[in-house]
PDB file of C-alpha atoms in Angstrom:
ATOM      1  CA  UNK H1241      -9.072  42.398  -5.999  1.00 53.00           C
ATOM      2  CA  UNK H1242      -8.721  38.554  -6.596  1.00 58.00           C
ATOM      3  CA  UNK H1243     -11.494  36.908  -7.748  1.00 57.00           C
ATOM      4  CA  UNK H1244     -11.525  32.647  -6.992  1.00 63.00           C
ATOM      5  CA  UNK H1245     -13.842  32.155 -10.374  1.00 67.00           C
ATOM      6  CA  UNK H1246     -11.835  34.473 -13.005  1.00 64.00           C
ATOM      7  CA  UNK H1247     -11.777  31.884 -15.856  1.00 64.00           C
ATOM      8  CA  UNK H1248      -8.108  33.386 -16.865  1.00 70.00           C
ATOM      9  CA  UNK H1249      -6.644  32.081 -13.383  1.00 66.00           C
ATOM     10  CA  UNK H1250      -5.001  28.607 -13.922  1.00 64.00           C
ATOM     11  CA  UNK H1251      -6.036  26.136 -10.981  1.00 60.00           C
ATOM     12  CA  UNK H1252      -3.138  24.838  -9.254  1.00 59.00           C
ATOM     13  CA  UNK H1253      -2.930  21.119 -11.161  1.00 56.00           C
ATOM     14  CA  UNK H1254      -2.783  22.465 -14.721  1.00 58.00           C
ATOM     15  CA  UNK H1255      -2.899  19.133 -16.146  1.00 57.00           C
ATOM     16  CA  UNK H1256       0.398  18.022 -14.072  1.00 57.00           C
ATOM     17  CA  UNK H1257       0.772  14.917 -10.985  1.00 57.00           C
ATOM     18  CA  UNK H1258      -0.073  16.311  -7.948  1.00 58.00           C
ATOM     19  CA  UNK H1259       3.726  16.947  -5.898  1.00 57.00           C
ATOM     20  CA  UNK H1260       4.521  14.727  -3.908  1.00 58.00           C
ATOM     21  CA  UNK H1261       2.978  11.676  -6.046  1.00 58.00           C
ATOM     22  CA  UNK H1262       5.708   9.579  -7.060  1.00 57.00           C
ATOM     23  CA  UNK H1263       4.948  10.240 -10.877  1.00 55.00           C
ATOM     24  CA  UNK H1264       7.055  11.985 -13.233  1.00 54.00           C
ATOM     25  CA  UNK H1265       5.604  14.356 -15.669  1.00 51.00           C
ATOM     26  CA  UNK H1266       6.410  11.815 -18.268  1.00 52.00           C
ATOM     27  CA  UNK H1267       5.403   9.053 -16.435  1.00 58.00           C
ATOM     28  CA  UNK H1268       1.601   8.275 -17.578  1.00 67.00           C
ATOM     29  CA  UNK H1269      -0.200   6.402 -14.848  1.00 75.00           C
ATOM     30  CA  UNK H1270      -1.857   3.008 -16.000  1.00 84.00           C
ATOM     31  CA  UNK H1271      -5.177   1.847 -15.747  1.00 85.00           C
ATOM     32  CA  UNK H1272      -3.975  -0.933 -13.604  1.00 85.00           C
ATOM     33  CA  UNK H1273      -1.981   1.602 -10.774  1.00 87.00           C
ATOM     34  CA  UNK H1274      -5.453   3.812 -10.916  1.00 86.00           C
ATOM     35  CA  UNK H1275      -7.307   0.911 -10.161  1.00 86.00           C
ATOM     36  CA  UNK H1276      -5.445  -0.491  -7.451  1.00 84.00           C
ATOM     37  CA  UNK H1277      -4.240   3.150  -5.630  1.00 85.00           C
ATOM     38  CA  UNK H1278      -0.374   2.364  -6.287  1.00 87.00           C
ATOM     39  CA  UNK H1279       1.907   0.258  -7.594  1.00 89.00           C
ATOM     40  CA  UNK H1280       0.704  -3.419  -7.941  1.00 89.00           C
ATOM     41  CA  UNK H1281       4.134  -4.753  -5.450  1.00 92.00           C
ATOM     42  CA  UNK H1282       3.358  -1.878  -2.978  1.00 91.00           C
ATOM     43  CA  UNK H1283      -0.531  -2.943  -2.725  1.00 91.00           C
ATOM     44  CA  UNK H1284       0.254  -6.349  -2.403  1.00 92.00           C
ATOM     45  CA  UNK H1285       2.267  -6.162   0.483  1.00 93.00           C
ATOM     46  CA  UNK H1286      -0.154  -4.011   1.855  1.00 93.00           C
ATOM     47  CA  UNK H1287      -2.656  -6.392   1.531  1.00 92.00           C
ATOM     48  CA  UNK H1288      -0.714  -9.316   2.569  1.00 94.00           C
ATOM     49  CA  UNK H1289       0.296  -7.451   5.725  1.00 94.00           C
ATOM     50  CA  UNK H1290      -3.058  -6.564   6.738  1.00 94.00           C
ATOM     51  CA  UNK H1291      -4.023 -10.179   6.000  1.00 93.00           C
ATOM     52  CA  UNK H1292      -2.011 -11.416   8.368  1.00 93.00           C
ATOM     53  CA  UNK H1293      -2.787  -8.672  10.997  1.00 94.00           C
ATOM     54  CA  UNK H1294      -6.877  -9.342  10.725  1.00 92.00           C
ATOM     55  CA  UNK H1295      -5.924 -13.185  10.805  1.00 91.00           C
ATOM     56  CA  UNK H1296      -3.889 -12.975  14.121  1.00 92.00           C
ATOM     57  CA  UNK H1297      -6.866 -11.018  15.735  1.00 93.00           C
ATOM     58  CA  UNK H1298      -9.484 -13.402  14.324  1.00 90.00           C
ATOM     59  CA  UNK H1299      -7.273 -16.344  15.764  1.00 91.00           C
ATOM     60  CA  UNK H1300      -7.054 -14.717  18.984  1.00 93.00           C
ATOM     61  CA  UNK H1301     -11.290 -14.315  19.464  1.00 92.00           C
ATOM     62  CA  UNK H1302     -11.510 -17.734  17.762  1.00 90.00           C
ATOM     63  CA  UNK H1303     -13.352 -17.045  14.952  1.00 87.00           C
ATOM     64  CA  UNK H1304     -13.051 -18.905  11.875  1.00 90.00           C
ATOM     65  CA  UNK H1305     -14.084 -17.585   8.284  1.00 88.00           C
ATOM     66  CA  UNK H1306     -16.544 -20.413   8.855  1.00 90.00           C
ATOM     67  CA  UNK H1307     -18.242 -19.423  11.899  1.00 91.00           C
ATOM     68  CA  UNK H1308     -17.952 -15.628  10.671  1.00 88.00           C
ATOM     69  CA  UNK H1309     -20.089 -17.016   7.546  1.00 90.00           C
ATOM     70  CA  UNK H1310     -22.581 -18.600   9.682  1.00 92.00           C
ATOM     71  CA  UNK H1311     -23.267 -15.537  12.096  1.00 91.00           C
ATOM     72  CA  UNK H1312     -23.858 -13.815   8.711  1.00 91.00           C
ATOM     73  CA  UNK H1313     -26.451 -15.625   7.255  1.00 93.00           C
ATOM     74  CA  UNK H1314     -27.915 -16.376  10.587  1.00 94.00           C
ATOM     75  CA  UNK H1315     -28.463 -12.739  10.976  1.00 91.00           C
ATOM     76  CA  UNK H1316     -29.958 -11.661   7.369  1.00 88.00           C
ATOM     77  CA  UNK H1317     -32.258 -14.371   7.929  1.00 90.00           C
ATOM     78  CA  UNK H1318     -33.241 -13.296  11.225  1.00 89.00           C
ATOM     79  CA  UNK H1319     -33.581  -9.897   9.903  1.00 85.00           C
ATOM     80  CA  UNK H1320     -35.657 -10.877   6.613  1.00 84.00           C
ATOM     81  CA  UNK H1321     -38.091 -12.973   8.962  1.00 84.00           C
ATOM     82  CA  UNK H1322     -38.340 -10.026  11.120  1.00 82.00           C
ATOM     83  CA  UNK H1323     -39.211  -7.931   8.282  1.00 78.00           C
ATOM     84  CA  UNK H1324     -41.812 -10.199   6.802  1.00 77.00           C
ATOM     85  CA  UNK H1325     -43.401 -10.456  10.130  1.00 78.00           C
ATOM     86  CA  UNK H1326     -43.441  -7.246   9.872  1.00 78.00           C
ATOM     87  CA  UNK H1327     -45.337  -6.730   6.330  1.00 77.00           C
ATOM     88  CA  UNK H1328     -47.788  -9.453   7.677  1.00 79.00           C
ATOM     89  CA  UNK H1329     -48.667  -7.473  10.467  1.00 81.00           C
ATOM     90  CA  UNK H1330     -48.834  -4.196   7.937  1.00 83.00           C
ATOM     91  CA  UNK H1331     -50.955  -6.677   5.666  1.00 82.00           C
ATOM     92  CA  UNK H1332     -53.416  -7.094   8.404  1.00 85.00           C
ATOM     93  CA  UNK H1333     -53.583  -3.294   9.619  1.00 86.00           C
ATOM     94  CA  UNK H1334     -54.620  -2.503   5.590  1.00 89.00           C
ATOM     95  CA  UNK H1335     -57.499  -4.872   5.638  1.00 87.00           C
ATOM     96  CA  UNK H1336     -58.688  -3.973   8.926  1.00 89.00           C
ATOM     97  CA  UNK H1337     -58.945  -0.180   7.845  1.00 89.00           C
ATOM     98  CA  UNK H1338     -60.019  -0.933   4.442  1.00 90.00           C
ATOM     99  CA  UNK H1339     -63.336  -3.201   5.846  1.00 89.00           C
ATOM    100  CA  UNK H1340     -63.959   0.764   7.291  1.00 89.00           C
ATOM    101  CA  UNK H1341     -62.770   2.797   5.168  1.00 91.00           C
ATOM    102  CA  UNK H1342     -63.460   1.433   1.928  1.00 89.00           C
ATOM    103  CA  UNK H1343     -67.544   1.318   2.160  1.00 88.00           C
ATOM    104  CA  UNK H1344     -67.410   5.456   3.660  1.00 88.00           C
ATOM    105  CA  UNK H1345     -65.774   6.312   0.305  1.00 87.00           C
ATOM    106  CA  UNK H1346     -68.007   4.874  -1.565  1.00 87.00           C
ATOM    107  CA  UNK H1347     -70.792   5.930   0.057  1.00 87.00           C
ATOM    108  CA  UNK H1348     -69.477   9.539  -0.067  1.00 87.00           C
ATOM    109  CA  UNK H1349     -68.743   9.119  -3.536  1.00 86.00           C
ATOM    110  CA  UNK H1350     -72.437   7.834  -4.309  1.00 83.00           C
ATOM    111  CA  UNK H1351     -73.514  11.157  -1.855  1.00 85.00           C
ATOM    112  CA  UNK H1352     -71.728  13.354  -4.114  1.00 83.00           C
ATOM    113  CA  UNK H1353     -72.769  11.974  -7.468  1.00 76.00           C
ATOM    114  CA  UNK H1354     -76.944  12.465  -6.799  1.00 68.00           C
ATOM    115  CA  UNK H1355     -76.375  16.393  -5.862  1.00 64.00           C
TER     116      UNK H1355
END
């Protein structure tokens, strides 16, 4: 019977790259290459290619890094007046309860303290 969690069985990395990795065994991989997913070269040209790919599109709708800015902050601060609209409303639900609420409790609590 094979058992998956028999602590004698060796996983299937045992401390080697994964095949297919483009490391040696030798070859330690930097801090740099783990931080950036690859060789610094390769992930530049990545980068540069999908610069130029989101750049064409962005050019094509007309929209500017600008006007993309702008849209931004126009919608957060949409969204955080919206939201403190909301509170305000909130703020005003509390104290209308509370004028209700507030005296019953204490007269319960003064009920409860004279048995």
């Amino acid at each position: 019977m094979i058992v998956d969690n028999d602590p004698r069985r060796q996983g299937p990395y045992q401390g080697r790259p994964p095949v297919g990795s483009g490391y040696s065994d030798g070859e330690p991989r930097s801090a740099l290459r783990r931080f950036l997913g690859g060789s610094p070269m390769a992930v530049l040209v990545k980068l540069l290619f999908l610069s130029v790919l989101v750049g064409a599109i962005m050019a094509t709708l007309g929209v500017t890094p600008g006007l993309l800015f702008w849209h931004i902050y126009d919608a957060g601060r949409a969204l955080i007046d919206l939201g403190l609209e909301t509170f305000h409303d909130f703020g005003r639900w509390i104290l209308a309860g509370a004028v209700v609420v507030v005296p019953l409790w204490l007269l319960s609590r003064f009920l409860s303290v004279s048995k």
